[in-house]
PDB file of C-alpha atoms in Angstrom:
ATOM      1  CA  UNK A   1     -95.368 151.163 -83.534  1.00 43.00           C
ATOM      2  CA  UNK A   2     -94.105 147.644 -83.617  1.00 45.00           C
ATOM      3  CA  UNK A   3     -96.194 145.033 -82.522  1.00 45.00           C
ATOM      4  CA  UNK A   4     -94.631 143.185 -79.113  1.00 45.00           C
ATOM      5  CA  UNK A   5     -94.758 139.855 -78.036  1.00 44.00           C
ATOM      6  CA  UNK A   6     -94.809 139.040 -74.081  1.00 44.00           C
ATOM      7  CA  UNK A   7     -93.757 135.740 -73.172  1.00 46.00           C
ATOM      8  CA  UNK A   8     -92.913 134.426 -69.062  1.00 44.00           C
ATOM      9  CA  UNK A   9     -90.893 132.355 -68.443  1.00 46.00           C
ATOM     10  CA  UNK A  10     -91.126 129.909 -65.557  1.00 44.00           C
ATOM     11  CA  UNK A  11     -87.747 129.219 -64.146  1.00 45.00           C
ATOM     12  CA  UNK A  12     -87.315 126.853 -60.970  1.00 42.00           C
ATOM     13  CA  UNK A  13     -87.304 129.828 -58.929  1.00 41.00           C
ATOM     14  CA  UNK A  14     -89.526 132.501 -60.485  1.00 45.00           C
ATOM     15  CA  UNK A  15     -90.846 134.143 -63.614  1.00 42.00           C
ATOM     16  CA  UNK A  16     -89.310 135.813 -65.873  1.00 45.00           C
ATOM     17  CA  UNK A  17     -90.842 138.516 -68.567  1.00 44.00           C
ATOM     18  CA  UNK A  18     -89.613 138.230 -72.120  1.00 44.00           C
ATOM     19  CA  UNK A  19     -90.844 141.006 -74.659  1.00 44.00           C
ATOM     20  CA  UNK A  20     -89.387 140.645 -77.785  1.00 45.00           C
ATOM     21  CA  UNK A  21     -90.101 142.743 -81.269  1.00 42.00           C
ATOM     22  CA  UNK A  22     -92.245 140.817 -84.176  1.00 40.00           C
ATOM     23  CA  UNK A  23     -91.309 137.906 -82.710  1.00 40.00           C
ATOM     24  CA  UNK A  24     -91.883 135.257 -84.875  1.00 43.00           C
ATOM     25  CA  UNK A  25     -92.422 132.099 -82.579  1.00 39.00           C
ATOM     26  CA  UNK A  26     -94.770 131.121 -80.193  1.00 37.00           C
ATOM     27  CA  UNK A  27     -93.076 130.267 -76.719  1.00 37.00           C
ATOM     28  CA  UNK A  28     -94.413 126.935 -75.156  1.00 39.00           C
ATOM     29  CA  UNK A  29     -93.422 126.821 -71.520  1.00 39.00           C
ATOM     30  CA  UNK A  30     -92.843 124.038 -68.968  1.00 44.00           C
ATOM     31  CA  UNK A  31     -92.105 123.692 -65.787  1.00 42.00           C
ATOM     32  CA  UNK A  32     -88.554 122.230 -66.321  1.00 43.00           C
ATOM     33  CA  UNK A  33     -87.542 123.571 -70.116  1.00 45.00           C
ATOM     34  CA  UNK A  34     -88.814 126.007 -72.369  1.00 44.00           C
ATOM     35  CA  UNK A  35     -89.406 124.676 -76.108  1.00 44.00           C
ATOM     36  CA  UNK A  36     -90.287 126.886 -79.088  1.00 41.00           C
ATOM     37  CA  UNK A  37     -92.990 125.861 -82.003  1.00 45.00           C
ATOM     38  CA  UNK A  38     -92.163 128.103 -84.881  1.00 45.00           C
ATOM     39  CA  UNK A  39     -94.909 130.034 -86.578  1.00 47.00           C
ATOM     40  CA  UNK A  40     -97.077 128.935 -89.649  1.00 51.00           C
ATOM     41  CA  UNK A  41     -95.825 131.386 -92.224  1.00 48.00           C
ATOM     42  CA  UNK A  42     -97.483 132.214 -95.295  1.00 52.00           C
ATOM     43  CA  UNK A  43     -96.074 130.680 -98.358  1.00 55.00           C
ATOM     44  CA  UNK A  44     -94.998 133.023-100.840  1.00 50.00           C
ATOM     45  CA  UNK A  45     -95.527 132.009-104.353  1.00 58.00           C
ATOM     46  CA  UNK A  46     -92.803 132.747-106.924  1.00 61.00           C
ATOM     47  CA  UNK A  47     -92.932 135.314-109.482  1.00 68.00           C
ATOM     48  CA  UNK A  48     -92.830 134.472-112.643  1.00 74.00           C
ATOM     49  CA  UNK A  49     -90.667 136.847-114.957  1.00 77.00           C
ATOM     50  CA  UNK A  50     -92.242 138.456-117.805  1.00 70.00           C
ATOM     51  CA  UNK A  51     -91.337 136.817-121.457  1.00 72.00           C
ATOM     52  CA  UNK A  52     -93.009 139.572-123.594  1.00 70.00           C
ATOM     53  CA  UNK A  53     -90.935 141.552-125.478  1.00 70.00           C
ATOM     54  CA  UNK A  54     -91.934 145.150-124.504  1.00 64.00           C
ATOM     55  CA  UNK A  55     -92.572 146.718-128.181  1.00 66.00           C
ATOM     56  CA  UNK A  56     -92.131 145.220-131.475  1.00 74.00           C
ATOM     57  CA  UNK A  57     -90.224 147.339-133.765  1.00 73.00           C
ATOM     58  CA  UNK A  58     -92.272 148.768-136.326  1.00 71.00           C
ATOM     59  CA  UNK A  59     -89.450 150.855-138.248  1.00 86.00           C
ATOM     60  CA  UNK A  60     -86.727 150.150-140.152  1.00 90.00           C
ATOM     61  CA  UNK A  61     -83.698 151.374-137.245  1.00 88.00           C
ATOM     62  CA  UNK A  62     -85.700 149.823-134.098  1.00 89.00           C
ATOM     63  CA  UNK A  63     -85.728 146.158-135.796  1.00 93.00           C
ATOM     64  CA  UNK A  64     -81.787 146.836-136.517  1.00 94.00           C
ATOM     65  CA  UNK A  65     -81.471 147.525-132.676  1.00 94.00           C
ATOM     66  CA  UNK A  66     -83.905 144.689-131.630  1.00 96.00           C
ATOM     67  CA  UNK A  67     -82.331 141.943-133.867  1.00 96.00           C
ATOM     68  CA  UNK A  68     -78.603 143.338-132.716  1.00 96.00           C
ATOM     69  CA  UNK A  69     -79.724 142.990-128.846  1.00 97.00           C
ATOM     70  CA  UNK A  70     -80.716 139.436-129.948  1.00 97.00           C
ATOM     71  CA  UNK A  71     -77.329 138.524-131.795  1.00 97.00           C
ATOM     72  CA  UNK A  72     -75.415 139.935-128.514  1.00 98.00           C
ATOM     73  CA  UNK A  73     -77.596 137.857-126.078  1.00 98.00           C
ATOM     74  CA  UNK A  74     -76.990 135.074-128.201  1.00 98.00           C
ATOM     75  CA  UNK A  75     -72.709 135.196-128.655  1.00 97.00           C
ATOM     76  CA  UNK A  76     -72.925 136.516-124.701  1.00 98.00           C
ATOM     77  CA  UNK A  77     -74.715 133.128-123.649  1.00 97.00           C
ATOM     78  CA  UNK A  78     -72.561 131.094-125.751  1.00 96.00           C
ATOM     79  CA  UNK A  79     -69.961 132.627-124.074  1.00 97.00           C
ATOM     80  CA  UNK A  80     -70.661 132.503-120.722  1.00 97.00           C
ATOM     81  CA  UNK A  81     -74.068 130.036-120.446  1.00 95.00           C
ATOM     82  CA  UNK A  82     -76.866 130.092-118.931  1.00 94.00           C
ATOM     83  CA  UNK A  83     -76.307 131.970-115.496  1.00 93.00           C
ATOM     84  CA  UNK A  84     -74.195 133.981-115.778  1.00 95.00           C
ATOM     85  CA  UNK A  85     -75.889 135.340-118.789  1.00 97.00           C
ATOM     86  CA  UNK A  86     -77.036 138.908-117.753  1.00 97.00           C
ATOM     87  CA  UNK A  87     -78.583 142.198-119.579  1.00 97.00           C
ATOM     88  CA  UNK A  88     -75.536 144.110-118.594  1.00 97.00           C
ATOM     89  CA  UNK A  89     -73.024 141.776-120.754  1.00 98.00           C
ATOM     90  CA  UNK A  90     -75.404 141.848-123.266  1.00 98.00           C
ATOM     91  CA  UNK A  91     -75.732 145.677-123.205  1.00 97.00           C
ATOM     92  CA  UNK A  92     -71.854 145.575-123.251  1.00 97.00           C
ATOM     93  CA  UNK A  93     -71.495 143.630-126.390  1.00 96.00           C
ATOM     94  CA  UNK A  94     -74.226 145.363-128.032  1.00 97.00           C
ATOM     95  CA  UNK A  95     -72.652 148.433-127.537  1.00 96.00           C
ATOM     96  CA  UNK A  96     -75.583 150.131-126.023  1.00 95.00           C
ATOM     97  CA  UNK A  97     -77.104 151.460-122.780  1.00 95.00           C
ATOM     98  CA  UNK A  98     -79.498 149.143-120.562  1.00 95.00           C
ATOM     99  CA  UNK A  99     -82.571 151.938-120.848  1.00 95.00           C
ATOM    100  CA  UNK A 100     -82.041 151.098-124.769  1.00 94.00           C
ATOM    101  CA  UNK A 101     -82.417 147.090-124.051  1.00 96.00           C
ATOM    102  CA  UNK A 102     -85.334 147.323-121.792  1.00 95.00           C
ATOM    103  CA  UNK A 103     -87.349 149.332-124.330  1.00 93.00           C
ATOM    104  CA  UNK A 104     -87.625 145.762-125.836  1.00 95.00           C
ATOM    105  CA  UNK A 105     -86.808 143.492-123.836  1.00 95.00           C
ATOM    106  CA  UNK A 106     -87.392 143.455-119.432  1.00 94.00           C
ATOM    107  CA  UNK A 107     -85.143 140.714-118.215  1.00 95.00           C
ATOM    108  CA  UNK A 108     -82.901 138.020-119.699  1.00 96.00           C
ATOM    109  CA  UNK A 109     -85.470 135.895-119.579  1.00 96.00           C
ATOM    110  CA  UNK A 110     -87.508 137.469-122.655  1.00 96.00           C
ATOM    111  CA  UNK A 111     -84.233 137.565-124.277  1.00 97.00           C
ATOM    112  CA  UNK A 112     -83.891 133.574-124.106  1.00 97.00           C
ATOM    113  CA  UNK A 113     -87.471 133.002-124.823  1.00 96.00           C
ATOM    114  CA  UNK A 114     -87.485 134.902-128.432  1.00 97.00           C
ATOM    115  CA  UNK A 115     -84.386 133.157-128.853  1.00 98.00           C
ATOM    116  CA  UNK A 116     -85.473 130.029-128.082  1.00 97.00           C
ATOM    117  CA  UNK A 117     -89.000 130.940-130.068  1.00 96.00           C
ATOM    118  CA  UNK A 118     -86.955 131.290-133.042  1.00 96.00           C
ATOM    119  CA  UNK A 119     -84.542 128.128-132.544  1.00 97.00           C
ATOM    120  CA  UNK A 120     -87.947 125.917-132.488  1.00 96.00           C
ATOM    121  CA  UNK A 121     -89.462 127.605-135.153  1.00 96.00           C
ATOM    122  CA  UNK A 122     -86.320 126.368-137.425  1.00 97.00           C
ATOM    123  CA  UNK A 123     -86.338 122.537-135.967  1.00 96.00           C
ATOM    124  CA  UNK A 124     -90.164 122.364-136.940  1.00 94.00           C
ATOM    125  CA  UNK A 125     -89.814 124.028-140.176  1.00 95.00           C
ATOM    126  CA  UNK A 126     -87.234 119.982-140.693  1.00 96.00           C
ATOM    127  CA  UNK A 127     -91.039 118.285-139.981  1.00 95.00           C
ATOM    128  CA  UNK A 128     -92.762 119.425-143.096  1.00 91.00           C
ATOM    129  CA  UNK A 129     -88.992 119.031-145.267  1.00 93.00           C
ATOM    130  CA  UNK A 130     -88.775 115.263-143.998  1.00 96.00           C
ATOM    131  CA  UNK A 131     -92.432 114.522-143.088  1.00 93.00           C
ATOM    132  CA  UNK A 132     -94.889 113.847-146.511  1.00 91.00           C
ATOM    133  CA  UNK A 133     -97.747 111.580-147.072  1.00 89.00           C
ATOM    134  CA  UNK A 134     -95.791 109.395-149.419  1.00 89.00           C
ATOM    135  CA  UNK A 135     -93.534 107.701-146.306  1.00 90.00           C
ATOM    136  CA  UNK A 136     -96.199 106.849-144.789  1.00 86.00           C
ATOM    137  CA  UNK A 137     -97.425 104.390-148.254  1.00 82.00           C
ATOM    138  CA  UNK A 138     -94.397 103.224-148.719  1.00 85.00           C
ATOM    139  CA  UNK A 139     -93.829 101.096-145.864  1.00 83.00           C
ATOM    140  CA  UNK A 140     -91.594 101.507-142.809  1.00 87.00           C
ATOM    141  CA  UNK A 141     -87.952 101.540-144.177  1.00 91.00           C
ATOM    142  CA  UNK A 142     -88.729 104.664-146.292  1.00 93.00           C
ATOM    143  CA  UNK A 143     -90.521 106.069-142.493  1.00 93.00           C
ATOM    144  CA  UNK A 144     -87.715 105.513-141.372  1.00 95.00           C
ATOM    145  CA  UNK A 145     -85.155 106.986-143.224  1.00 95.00           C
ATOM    146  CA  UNK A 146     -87.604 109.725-143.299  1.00 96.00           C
ATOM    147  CA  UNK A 147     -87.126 110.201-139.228  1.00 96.00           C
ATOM    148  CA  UNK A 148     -83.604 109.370-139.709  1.00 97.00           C
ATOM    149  CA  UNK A 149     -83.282 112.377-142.038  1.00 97.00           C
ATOM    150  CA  UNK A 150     -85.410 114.784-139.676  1.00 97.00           C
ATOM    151  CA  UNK A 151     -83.327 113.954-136.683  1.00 97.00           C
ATOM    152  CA  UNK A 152     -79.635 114.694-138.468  1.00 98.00           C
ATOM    153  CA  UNK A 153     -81.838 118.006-140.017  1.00 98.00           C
ATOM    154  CA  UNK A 154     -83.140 118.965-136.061  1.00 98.00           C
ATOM    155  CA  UNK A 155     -79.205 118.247-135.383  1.00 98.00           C
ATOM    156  CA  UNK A 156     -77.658 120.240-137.856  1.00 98.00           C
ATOM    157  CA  UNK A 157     -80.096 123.406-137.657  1.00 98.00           C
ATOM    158  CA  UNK A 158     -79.130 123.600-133.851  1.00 97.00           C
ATOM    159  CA  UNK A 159     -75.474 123.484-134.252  1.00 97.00           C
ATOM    160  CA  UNK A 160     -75.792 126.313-136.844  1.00 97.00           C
ATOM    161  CA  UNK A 161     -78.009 128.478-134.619  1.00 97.00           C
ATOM    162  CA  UNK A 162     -75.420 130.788-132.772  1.00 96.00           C
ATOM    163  CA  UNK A 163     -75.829 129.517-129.176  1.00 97.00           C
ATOM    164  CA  UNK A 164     -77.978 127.132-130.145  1.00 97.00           C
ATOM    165  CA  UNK A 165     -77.173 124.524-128.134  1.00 96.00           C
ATOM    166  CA  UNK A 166     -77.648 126.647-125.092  1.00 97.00           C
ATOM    167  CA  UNK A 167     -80.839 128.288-126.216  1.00 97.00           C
ATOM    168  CA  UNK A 168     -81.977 124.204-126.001  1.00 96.00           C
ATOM    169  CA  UNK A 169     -80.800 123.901-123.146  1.00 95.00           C
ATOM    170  CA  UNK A 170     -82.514 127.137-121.377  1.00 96.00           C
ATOM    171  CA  UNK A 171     -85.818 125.686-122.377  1.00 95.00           C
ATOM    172  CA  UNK A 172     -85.221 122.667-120.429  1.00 92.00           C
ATOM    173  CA  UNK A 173     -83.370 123.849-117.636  1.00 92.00           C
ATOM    174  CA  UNK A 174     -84.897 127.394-116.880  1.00 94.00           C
ATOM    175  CA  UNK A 175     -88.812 126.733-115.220  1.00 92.00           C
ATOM    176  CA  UNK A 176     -89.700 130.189-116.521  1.00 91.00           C
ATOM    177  CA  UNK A 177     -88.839 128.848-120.282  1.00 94.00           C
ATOM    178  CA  UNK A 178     -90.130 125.400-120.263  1.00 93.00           C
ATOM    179  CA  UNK A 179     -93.450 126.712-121.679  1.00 93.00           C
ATOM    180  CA  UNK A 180     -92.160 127.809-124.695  1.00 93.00           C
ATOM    181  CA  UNK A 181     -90.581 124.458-125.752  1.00 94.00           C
ATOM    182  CA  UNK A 182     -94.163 122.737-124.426  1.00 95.00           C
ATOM    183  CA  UNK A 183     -95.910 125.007-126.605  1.00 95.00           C
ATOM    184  CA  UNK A 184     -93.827 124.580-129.410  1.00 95.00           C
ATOM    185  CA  UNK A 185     -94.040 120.701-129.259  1.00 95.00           C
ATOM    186  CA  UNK A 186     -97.752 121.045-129.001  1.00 95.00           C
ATOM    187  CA  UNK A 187     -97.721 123.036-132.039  1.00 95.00           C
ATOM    188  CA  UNK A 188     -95.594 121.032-134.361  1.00 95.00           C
ATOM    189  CA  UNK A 189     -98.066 118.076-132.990  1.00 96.00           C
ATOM    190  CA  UNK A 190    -101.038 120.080-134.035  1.00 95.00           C
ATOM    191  CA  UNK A 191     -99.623 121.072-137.235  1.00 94.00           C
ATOM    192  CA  UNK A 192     -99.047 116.873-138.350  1.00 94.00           C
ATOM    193  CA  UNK A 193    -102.572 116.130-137.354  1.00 95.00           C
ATOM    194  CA  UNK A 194    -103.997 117.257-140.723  1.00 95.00           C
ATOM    195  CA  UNK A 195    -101.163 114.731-142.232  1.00 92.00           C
ATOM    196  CA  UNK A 196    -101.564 111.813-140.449  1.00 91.00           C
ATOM    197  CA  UNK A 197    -105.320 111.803-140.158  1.00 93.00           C
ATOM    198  CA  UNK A 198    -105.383 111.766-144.022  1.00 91.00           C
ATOM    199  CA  UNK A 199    -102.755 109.181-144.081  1.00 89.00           C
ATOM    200  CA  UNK A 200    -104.256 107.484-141.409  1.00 89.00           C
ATOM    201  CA  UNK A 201    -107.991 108.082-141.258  1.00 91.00           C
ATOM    202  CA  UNK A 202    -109.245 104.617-139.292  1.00 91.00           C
ATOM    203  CA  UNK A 203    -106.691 105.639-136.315  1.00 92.00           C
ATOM    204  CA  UNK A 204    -108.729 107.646-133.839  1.00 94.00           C
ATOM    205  CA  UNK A 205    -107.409 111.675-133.212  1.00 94.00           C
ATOM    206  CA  UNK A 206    -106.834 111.159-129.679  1.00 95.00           C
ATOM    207  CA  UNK A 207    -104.343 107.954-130.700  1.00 94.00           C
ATOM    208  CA  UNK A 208    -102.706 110.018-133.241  1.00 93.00           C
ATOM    209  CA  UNK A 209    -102.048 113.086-131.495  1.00 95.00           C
ATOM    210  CA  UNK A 210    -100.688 110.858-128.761  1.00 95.00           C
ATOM    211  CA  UNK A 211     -98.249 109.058-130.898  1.00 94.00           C
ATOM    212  CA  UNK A 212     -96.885 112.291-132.777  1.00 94.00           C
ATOM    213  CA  UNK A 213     -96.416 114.280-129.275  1.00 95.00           C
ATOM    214  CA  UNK A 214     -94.598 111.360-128.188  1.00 95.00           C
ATOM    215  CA  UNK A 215     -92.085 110.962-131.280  1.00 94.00           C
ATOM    216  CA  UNK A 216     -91.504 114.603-131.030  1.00 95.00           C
ATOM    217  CA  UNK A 217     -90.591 114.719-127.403  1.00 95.00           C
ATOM    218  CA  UNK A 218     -88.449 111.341-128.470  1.00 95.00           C
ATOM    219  CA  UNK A 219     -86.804 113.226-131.123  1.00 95.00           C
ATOM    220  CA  UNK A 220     -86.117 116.819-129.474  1.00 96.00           C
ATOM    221  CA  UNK A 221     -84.270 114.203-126.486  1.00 95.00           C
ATOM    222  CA  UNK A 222     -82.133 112.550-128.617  1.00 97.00           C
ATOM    223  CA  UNK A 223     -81.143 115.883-130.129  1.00 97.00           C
ATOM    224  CA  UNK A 224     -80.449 117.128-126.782  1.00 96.00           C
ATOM    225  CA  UNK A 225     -78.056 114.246-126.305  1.00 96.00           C
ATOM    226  CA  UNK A 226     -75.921 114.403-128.723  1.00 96.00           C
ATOM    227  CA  UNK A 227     -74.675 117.819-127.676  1.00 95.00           C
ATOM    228  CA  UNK A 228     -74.484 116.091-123.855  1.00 94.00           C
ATOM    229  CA  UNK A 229     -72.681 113.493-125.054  1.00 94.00           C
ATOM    230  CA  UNK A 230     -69.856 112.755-127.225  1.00 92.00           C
ATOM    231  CA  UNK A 231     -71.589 110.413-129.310  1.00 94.00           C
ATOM    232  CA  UNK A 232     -71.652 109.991-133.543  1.00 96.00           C
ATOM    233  CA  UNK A 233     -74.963 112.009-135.020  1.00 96.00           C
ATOM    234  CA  UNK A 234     -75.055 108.801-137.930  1.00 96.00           C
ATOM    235  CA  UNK A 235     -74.941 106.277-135.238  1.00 96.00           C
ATOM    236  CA  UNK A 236     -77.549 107.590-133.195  1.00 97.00           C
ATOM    237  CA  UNK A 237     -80.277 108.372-135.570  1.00 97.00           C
ATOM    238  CA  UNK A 238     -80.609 105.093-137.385  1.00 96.00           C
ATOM    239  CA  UNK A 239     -81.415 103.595-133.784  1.00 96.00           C
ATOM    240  CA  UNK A 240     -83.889 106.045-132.870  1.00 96.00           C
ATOM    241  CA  UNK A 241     -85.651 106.057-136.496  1.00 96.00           C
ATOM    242  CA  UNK A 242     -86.329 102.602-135.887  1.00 95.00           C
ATOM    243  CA  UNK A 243     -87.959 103.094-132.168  1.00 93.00           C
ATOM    244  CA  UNK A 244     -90.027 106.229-133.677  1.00 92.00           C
ATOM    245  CA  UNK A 245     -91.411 103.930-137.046  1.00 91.00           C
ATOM    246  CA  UNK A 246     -92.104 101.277-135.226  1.00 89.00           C
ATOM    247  CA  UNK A 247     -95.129 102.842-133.826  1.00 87.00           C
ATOM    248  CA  UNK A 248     -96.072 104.837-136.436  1.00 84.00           C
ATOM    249  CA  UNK A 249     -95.547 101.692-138.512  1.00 80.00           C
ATOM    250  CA  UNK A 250     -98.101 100.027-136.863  1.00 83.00           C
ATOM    251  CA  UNK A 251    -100.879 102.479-137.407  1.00 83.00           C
ATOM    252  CA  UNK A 252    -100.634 102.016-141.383  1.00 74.00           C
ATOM    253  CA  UNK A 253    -103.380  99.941-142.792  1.00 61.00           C
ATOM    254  CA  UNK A 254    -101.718  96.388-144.281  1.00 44.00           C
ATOM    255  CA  UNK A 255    -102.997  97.195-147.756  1.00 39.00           C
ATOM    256  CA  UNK A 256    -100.569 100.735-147.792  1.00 47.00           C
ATOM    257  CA  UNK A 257     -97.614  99.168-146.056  1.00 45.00           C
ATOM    258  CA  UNK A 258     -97.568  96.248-149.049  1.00 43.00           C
ATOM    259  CA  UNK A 259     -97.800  99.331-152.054  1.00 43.00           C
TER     260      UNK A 259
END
C-alpha cells in the first residue's frame, strides 16, 4: 500500500484535511498562508558507463569482426560526431546485428575509448621518434626543433587517424573518457623519466616529472587547436617549441648547453 501523507490546513474559517499519495513536501502552515519546504532528497550519483571491451578476440574471424566494428564506429563518428554517434549506426555500417557488437563492446562509450586508446598510443609512439638524449647536449635550438618536429608529427598522425580528430575530441569532451587521455599523458610522462633523469641527473624527479607532464599537456592543446581553428600547422609550432624549450632549456647543466 502506498504510504499517505495528512496535512490540515488552517483556513480563516476552518480546517481543512489534505491526504495526498508519496507526497514529496512537507506542508508548513500559518494562520494567514500556507508555504511549502520541499524535501531533502537523496542525491543520486551518476553511473559511470563501462569502457571494457567485453572479450578480446582470440581467433583469427572474431579480431576481423572486432577491428571491422572499430573501423565502422570510427567513419560513423566522423560522420555524424560525437552525439549522435550510436551502436545502432554503427551496427548499420558494419553490416551486422547489435547482439554481434555487444559481444565486444557494451555501449559507445567502450567503442570511443579503444579508439581513442589507440589514437594516443600513435601520438606517443612521435615522443621516442623526436625525443633522444642528443637534443638535450646540444643546446636549445636543436630542443627545439626537436619539439617543433614532435608537434607537426602529433599533428599529422591525428589527421591520418580516420576520425581522428573526433576521437581527440571525445577524450576531452566526454567525462566518462577523460581518463583515458589522463592516463595516457601520465604514461608518456612516465615513459621520458628514464630519459631526462639521465640527461638531467642534478634536476630532482619530482621537478622533472612536473616539467614533462606539463609540456605534454602544452603540446596535446596546441594540437587540439589547430583542428579548432583555422590556423597554419608551420606557424604554430615554431611558437610553441620555443615556450616548451625554454623550460626544459633551463634544466641543462651550462657545461652541456655550450658542447
Amino acid at each position: 500500500m502506498a504510504l499517505c501523507h495528512v496535512a490540515f490546513l488552517k483556513t480563516s474559517y476552518c480546517y481543512r484535511i489534505v491526504i495526498a499519495t508519496e507526497l514529496p513536501y512537507f506542508f508548513m502552515l500559518g494562520e494567514s498562508r500556507t508555504t511549502m519546504k520541499k524535501a531533502v532528497l537523496p542525491r543520486t550519483r551518476r553511473v559511470q558507463p563501462d569502457l571494457a571491451t567485453k572479450v578480446q578476440p582470440a581467433q583469427q574471424r572474431a579480431t576481423d569482426t572486432f577491428e571491422r566494428i572499430l573501423e565502422a564506429a570510427a567513419f560513423t563518428l566522423d560522420e555524424v560526431g560525437i552525439e549522435r554517434l550510436s551502436t545502432n549506426l554503427v551496427c548499420t555500417r558494419a553490416g551486422m546485428t547489435p547482439p554481434a557488437l555487444y559481444r565486444y563492446f557494451p555501449n559507445k562509450y567502450a567503442l570511443l575509448s579503444e579508439l581513442g586508446q589507440r589514437l594516443m598510443v600513435r601520438q606517443n609512439e612521435c615522443v621516442g621518434r623526436w625525443i633522444q638524449p642528443e637534443v638535450f647536449l646540444k643546446g636549445a635550438p636543436c630542443l627545439e626543433r626537436a619539439l617543433e618536429g614532435l608537434l607537426l608529427d602529433t599533428h599529422q598522425v591525428t589527421r591520418d587517424t580516420p576520425a581522428g580528430v573526433w576521437i581527440m575530441r571525445a577524450m576531452r569532451a566526454v567525462p566518462a573518457l577523460q581518463q583515458v587521455r589522463i592516463a595516457s599523458h601520465a604514461e608518456v610522462t612516465q615513459a621520458q623519466m628514464p630519459l631526462l633523469i639521465q640527461v638531467l641527473p642534478h634536476v630532482s624527479p619530482a621537478e622533472l616529472r612536473l616539467v614533462i607532464r606539463i609540456v605534454v599537456e602544452m603540446l596535446y592543446s596546441a594540437v587540439e587547436m589547430l583542428f579548432d581553428e583555422s590556423i597554419d600547422p608551420a606557424a604554430v609550432a615554431p611558437v610553441v617549441a620555443r615556450m616548451m624549450a625554454s623550460e626544459l632549456d633551463r634544466l641543462s647543466p651550462a657545461v652541456k648547453r655550450s658542447r
